[in-house]
Coordinates of C-alpha atoms in Angstrom, one line a residue:
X1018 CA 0.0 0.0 0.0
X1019 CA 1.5 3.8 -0.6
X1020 CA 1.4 6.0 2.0
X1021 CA -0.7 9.6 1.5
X1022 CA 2.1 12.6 1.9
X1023 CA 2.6 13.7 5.2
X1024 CA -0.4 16.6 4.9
X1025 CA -3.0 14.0 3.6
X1026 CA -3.0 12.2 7.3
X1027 CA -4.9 13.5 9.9
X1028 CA -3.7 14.1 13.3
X1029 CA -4.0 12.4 17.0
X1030 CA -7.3 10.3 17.1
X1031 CA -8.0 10.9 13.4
X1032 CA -8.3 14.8 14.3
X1033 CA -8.1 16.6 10.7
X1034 CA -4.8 18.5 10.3
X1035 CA -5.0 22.2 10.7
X1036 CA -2.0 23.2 10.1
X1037 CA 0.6 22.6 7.4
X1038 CA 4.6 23.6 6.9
X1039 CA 5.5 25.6 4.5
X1040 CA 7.0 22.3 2.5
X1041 CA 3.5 21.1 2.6
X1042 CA 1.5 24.6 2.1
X1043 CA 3.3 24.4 -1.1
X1044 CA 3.0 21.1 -2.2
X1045 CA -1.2 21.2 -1.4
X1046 CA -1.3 24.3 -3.7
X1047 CA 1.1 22.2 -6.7
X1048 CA 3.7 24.8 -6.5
X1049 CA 7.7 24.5 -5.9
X1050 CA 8.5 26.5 -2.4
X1051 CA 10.6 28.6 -4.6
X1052 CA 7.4 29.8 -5.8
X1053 CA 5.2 29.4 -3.0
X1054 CA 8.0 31.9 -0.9
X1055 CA 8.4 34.1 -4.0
X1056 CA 4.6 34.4 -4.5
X1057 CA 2.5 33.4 -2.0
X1058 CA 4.0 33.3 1.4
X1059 CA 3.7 37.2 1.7
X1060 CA -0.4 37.0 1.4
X1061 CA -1.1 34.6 4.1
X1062 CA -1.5 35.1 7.6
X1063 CA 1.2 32.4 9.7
X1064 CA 1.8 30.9 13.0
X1065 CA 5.4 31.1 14.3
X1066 CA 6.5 29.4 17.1
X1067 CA 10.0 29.7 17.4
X1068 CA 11.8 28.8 14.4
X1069 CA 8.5 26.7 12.9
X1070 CA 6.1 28.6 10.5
X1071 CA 2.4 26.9 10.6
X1072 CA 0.3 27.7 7.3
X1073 CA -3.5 27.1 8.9
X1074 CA -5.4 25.1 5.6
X1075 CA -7.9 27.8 6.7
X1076 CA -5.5 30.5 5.5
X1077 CA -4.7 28.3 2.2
X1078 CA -8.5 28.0 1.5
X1079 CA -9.1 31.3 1.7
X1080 CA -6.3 32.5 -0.3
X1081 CA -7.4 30.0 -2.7
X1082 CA -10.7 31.5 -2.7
X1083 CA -9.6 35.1 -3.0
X1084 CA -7.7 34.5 -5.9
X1085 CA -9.6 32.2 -7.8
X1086 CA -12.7 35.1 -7.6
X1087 CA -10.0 38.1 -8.4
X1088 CA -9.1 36.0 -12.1
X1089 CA -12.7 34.7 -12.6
X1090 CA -14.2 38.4 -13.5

């Protein structure tokens, strides 16, 4: 059997994951992190904790949102 990516598993007790790193922000949106931290990075609200950024999926689905409005008029 193959084993879903690290962000397609869900959390402690099969809790949904809220929070992604940026490796996996990018990867969910299909983008290099080249062009996820040239691009994208700068629009979305994150959690630091120390050295560790959090993207929320939240935060990805809304920018998701947002943009997919702006290029559909």
């Amino acid at each position: 059997a193959v084993t879903p990516p690290t962000w397609e598993r869900n959390g402690p007790a099969g809790a949904p994951r809220l929070g992604l790193t940026l490796d996996e922000a990018a990867a969910t949106l299909g983008v290099s992190r080249d062009t996820f931290d040239r691009h994208i990075r700068h629009e979305l609200r994150v959690v630091r904790r120390g050295r560790c950024l959090i993207v929320p999926v939240s935060e990805l689905e809304r920018w998701l949102d947002r943009e997919a409005a702006r290029w559909a008029s």
